[in-house]
Coordinates of C-alpha atoms in Angstrom, one line a residue:
X1 CA -1.8 -2.0 28.7
X2 CA -0.4 -5.2 30.5
X3 CA 2.6 -3.2 31.5
X4 CA 0.5 -0.7 33.2
X5 CA -1.7 -3.3 35.2
X6 CA 0.8 -3.6 38.1
X7 CA 0.9 0.1 38.6
X8 CA -2.9 0.3 38.5
X9 CA -3.3 -2.3 41.3
X10 CA -0.7 -0.5 43.6
X11 CA -2.2 3.1 42.9
X12 CA -5.4 2.0 44.5
X13 CA -3.9 2.4 47.9
X14 CA -1.3 5.2 47.0
X15 CA -1.8 8.6 48.4
X16 CA 0.6 11.4 49.1
X17 CA 4.2 10.5 48.8
X18 CA 3.3 7.0 47.7
X19 CA 1.4 8.4 44.8
X20 CA 4.3 10.8 43.8
X21 CA 6.6 7.9 44.0
X22 CA 4.4 5.7 41.9
X23 CA 4.4 8.3 39.3
X24 CA 8.1 8.4 39.1
X25 CA 8.1 4.6 38.9
X26 CA 5.6 4.2 36.1
X27 CA 7.1 7.1 33.9
X28 CA 10.6 5.3 34.1
X29 CA 9.3 1.7 33.7
X30 CA 10.3 0.3 30.3
X31 CA 7.3 -0.8 28.1
X32 CA 4.8 1.5 29.7
X33 CA 3.6 4.3 27.3
X34 CA 0.0 5.0 28.1
X35 CA -1.1 6.5 31.3
X36 CA -4.7 7.7 30.9
X37 CA -6.2 5.1 33.4
X38 CA -3.7 6.0 36.0
X39 CA -4.1 9.6 35.4
X40 CA -7.9 9.4 36.0
X41 CA -7.6 7.7 39.4
X42 CA -9.1 9.8 42.3
X43 CA -5.9 9.6 44.5
X44 CA -3.7 10.7 41.7
X45 CA -6.2 13.7 40.8
X46 CA -5.8 14.8 44.5
X47 CA -2.2 15.3 43.9
X48 CA -3.2 18.2 41.7
X49 CA -4.5 20.2 44.7
X50 CA -1.8 19.4 47.0
X51 CA 0.6 22.3 47.2
X52 CA 3.8 20.8 48.7
X53 CA 7.4 20.7 47.5
X54 CA 7.3 17.0 47.5
X55 CA 4.1 16.0 45.9
X56 CA 2.8 18.8 43.5
X57 CA 4.9 18.0 40.4
X58 CA 3.6 14.4 40.1
X59 CA 0.3 15.2 38.4
X60 CA 2.1 17.5 36.0
X61 CA 4.7 14.8 35.3
X62 CA 2.0 12.4 34.4
X63 CA 0.3 14.7 32.1
X64 CA 3.7 15.6 30.4
X65 CA 3.9 11.6 29.6
X66 CA 0.4 11.2 28.7
X67 CA 0.0 13.7 25.9
X68 CA 2.8 16.2 25.7
X69 CA 6.3 16.2 24.2
X70 CA 10.0 16.7 25.1
X71 CA 9.7 20.2 23.8
X72 CA 7.0 21.0 26.3
X73 CA 9.3 19.6 28.9
X74 CA 12.0 21.8 27.9
X75 CA 10.0 24.9 27.6
X76 CA 8.2 24.3 31.0
X77 CA 11.4 23.8 32.6
X78 CA 13.1 27.0 31.2
X79 CA 10.0 29.0 32.3
X80 CA 10.4 27.6 35.8
X81 CA 14.0 28.3 36.0
X82 CA 13.5 31.9 34.8
X83 CA 11.0 32.6 37.6
X84 CA 12.1 34.2 40.9
X85 CA 12.0 32.0 44.0
X86 CA 8.9 33.6 45.4
X87 CA 7.0 33.2 41.9
X88 CA 8.1 29.6 42.0
X89 CA 6.7 28.8 45.4
X90 CA 3.4 30.6 45.0
X91 CA 2.3 30.7 41.3
X92 CA 4.3 28.1 39.5
X93 CA 4.9 25.5 41.9
X94 CA 2.0 23.3 41.0
X95 CA 3.0 23.3 37.3
X96 CA 6.7 22.7 37.9
X97 CA 8.4 19.5 36.6
X98 CA 11.2 17.6 38.5
X99 CA 14.4 16.8 36.6
X100 CA 13.9 13.5 34.5
X101 CA 16.2 10.5 34.8
X102 CA 17.7 9.1 31.5
X103 CA 14.9 6.5 31.2
X104 CA 12.4 9.1 31.4
X105 CA 14.0 11.3 28.9
X106 CA 14.4 8.4 26.5
X107 CA 10.7 7.4 26.8
X108 CA 9.4 11.1 26.4
X109 CA 11.5 11.3 23.3
X110 CA 9.8 8.1 21.8
X111 CA 6.5 9.6 22.6
X112 CA 7.3 13.0 21.0
X113 CA 8.2 11.1 17.7
X114 CA 4.7 9.4 18.0
X115 CA 3.1 12.9 18.5
X116 CA 5.0 14.3 15.4
X117 CA 4.0 11.4 13.3
X118 CA 0.4 12.1 13.9
X119 CA 1.0 15.5 11.9
X120 CA 3.0 14.2 9.0
X121 CA 4.0 10.9 7.5
X122 CA 7.8 11.8 6.5
X123 CA 9.8 13.4 9.5
X124 CA 13.0 15.0 8.5
X125 CA 16.1 14.5 10.4
X126 CA 16.4 18.1 10.8
X127 CA 12.9 18.4 12.6
X128 CA 13.7 15.5 14.8
X129 CA 17.1 16.6 15.9
X130 CA 15.6 20.0 16.9
X131 CA 12.5 18.6 18.5
X132 CA 14.3 16.1 20.6
X133 CA 17.5 18.0 21.2
X134 CA 19.8 15.3 19.9
X135 CA 23.5 16.1 19.1
X136 CA 24.1 13.7 16.2
X137 CA 22.4 11.8 13.4
X138 CA 24.0 8.4 14.7
X139 CA 22.3 9.1 18.1
X140 CA 19.1 10.0 16.6
X141 CA 19.0 6.8 14.4
X142 CA 19.9 4.7 17.3
X143 CA 16.8 6.3 19.2
X144 CA 14.6 5.5 16.3
X145 CA 15.8 2.0 16.0
X146 CA 15.3 1.5 19.8
X147 CA 11.6 2.8 19.5
X148 CA 11.1 0.4 16.5
X149 CA 12.2 -2.5 18.5
X150 CA 9.8 -1.6 21.3
X151 CA 7.1 -1.5 18.5
X152 CA 6.4 2.2 19.6
X153 CA 6.5 3.0 15.9
X154 CA 7.5 1.2 12.4
X155 CA 9.2 3.0 9.7
X156 CA 12.0 3.3 7.4
X157 CA 15.3 5.2 7.9
X158 CA 16.1 7.0 4.6
X159 CA 19.8 8.0 5.1
X160 CA 20.2 9.2 1.8
X161 CA 17.1 11.8 2.0
X162 CA 18.0 12.2 5.7
X163 CA 14.3 11.3 6.7
X164 CA 12.2 8.9 8.7
X165 CA 9.2 7.4 6.7
X166 CA 6.6 6.4 9.2
X167 CA 4.4 3.5 8.7
X168 CA 2.7 2.9 12.1
X169 CA 2.8 4.4 15.4
X170 CA 1.0 3.5 18.9
X171 CA -1.6 5.6 20.1
X172 CA -1.3 8.2 22.8
X173 CA -3.7 9.4 25.4
X174 CA -6.0 12.2 24.3
X175 CA -5.6 15.5 26.1
X176 CA -8.7 17.1 27.7
X177 CA -10.5 19.3 25.2
X178 CA -9.1 17.7 22.0
X179 CA -11.9 15.2 21.6
X180 CA -13.9 17.5 19.5
X181 CA -10.8 18.3 17.1
X182 CA -10.1 14.4 16.9
X183 CA -13.8 13.9 16.0
X184 CA -13.5 16.5 13.2
X185 CA -10.5 15.0 11.9
X186 CA -12.1 11.6 11.9
X187 CA -15.2 12.7 10.2
X188 CA -13.0 14.5 7.6
X189 CA -11.0 11.3 7.1
X190 CA -14.4 9.4 6.8
X191 CA -15.7 11.7 4.1
X192 CA -12.4 11.6 2.1
X193 CA -12.4 7.8 2.4
X194 CA -16.0 7.4 1.2
X195 CA -15.2 9.5 -1.7
X196 CA -12.2 7.6 -2.7
X197 CA -14.0 4.4 -2.3
X198 CA -16.9 5.6 -4.5
X199 CA -14.5 6.6 -7.2
X200 CA -12.8 3.2 -7.0
X201 CA -16.1 1.4 -7.3
X202 CA -16.8 3.4 -10.3
X203 CA -13.5 2.7 -11.9
X204 CA -14.0 -1.1 -11.0
X205 CA -17.3 -1.0 -12.9
X206 CA -15.8 0.7 -15.8
X207 CA -12.9 -1.7 -15.9
X208 CA -15.3 -4.8 -15.6
X209 CA -17.5 -3.3 -18.5
X210 CA -14.4 -2.7 -20.7
X211 CA -13.0 -6.2 -19.9
X212 CA -16.5 -7.8 -20.9
X213 CA -16.5 -5.7 -24.1
X214 CA -13.0 -6.9 -25.0
X215 CA -13.9 -10.6 -24.2
X216 CA -16.9 -10.5 -26.4
X217 CA -15.0 -8.7 -29.2
X218 CA -12.2 -11.4 -28.8
X219 CA -14.9 -14.2 -29.1
X220 CA -16.5 -12.8 -32.1
X221 CA -13.1 -12.5 -33.9
X222 CA -12.4 -15.9 -33.0
X223 CA -15.6 -17.2 -34.5
X224 CA -15.2 -15.4 -37.6
X225 CA -11.6 -16.6 -37.9
X226 CA -12.6 -20.2 -37.6
X227 CA -15.5 -19.8 -40.1
X228 CA -13.2 -18.3 -42.6
X229 CA -10.5 -20.9 -41.9
X230 CA -13.0 -23.7 -42.4
X231 CA -14.4 -22.2 -45.6
X232 CA -10.7 -22.1 -47.0
X233 CA -10.1 -25.5 -46.0
X234 CA -13.2 -26.7 -47.8
X235 CA -12.5 -24.8 -51.0
X236 CA -9.2 -26.2 -51.3
X237 CA -10.5 -29.7 -50.8
X238 CA -13.2 -29.1 -53.5
X239 CA -10.5 -27.7 -55.8
X240 CA -8.3 -30.8 -55.5
X241 CA -11.1 -33.2 -56.1
X242 CA -12.6 -31.2 -59.3
X243 CA -9.0 -31.4 -60.8
X244 CA -8.8 -35.2 -60.2
X245 CA -12.2 -35.8 -61.8
X246 CA -11.4 -33.6 -64.8
X247 CA -8.1 -35.6 -65.4
X248 CA -10.2 -39.0 -65.2
X249 CA -12.7 -37.6 -67.7
X250 CA -10.2 -36.2 -70.1
X251 CA -8.3 -39.5 -70.8
X252 CA -5.8 -40.0 -73.6
X253 CA -8.4 -41.0 -75.8
X254 CA -10.3 -37.9 -75.8
X255 CA -7.3 -35.6 -75.5
X256 CA -6.2 -33.1 -78.3
X257 CA -2.8 -32.1 -77.4
X258 CA 0.0 -30.8 -79.4
X259 CA 3.3 -32.1 -78.2
X260 CA 6.1 -29.9 -78.9
X261 CA 9.6 -31.4 -78.0
X262 CA 12.2 -28.8 -78.0
X263 CA 14.8 -30.7 -80.1
X264 CA 12.7 -33.0 -82.4
X265 CA 9.9 -32.8 -84.9
X266 CA 6.6 -31.4 -84.1
X267 CA 4.0 -34.4 -83.6
X268 CA 0.1 -33.7 -83.4
X269 CA -2.0 -36.5 -81.8
X270 CA -5.5 -35.9 -82.5
X271 CA -8.5 -37.8 -81.2
X272 CA -10.7 -39.6 -83.8
X273 CA -14.0 -37.9 -84.0
X274 CA -17.3 -40.0 -84.1
X275 CA -17.9 -39.1 -87.9
X276 CA -14.4 -40.5 -88.9
X277 CA -15.3 -43.7 -87.2
X278 CA -18.7 -44.2 -88.9
X279 CA -17.0 -43.4 -92.3
X280 CA -14.3 -46.0 -91.6
X281 CA -16.9 -48.6 -90.6
X282 CA -18.9 -47.8 -93.9
X283 CA -15.8 -48.5 -96.2
X284 CA -15.3 -51.7 -94.6
X285 CA -18.8 -52.9 -95.3
X286 CA -18.5 -51.7 -98.9
X287 CA -15.4 -53.7 -99.5
X288 CA -17.0 -56.7 -98.3

């Protein structure tokens, strides 16, 4: 837009030959890729009704760069060249186009890629070679790289698959009568986007519910695990204390054990009973 501003200032006073010259200059100028504001100016619109060999083509030329393609230029040029001189002067003169210089041809090819990118995300080299009338793939790739540097488009050159993958393109002027079609496309896109967003929201809700359930299950599992671990530790502790108490209670004087050495005579140590102790005490008193 900033690149077009100087031409808009000049165009306010440009008429006739000056307007035609202005169109030639703006379509050749580097960095200028939108022309709608210039095309709508009254003095430029007047060129549409001027039927002179010098001024008539400027309006058609501006239309070409606003929203048409290199193929449109080639088709129109071939059609004009096929006409008789009389037909050219009478019927086709207002729609004829002047020859383009190299800067204009290159710019129109950039804009053609932009238009093609609105129809498909991946542009095969074969399609681009045909639409742009480029002789070699090397020349085509150089053209695309220049367009990327100018920020006309962004994309990736896939030399293996012989295609251009589009990521972004600048916008072009909208041709009269195409607004309704654009609005329909935008409405369809909005509907599709709303459906996709609704499905994504549902998926997010389901994912959140599942995540909460998994977290709750993990927490419950952790609680059960810790409880079981604590119970096992307490049982182990109680078991060790019980055995120590038992060993203290069953001391040597209360043990009734058979010692069975592997290489000696068997010895039997028996704890004296309470009755035997009483009888022994009674015998000592009787002797006394």
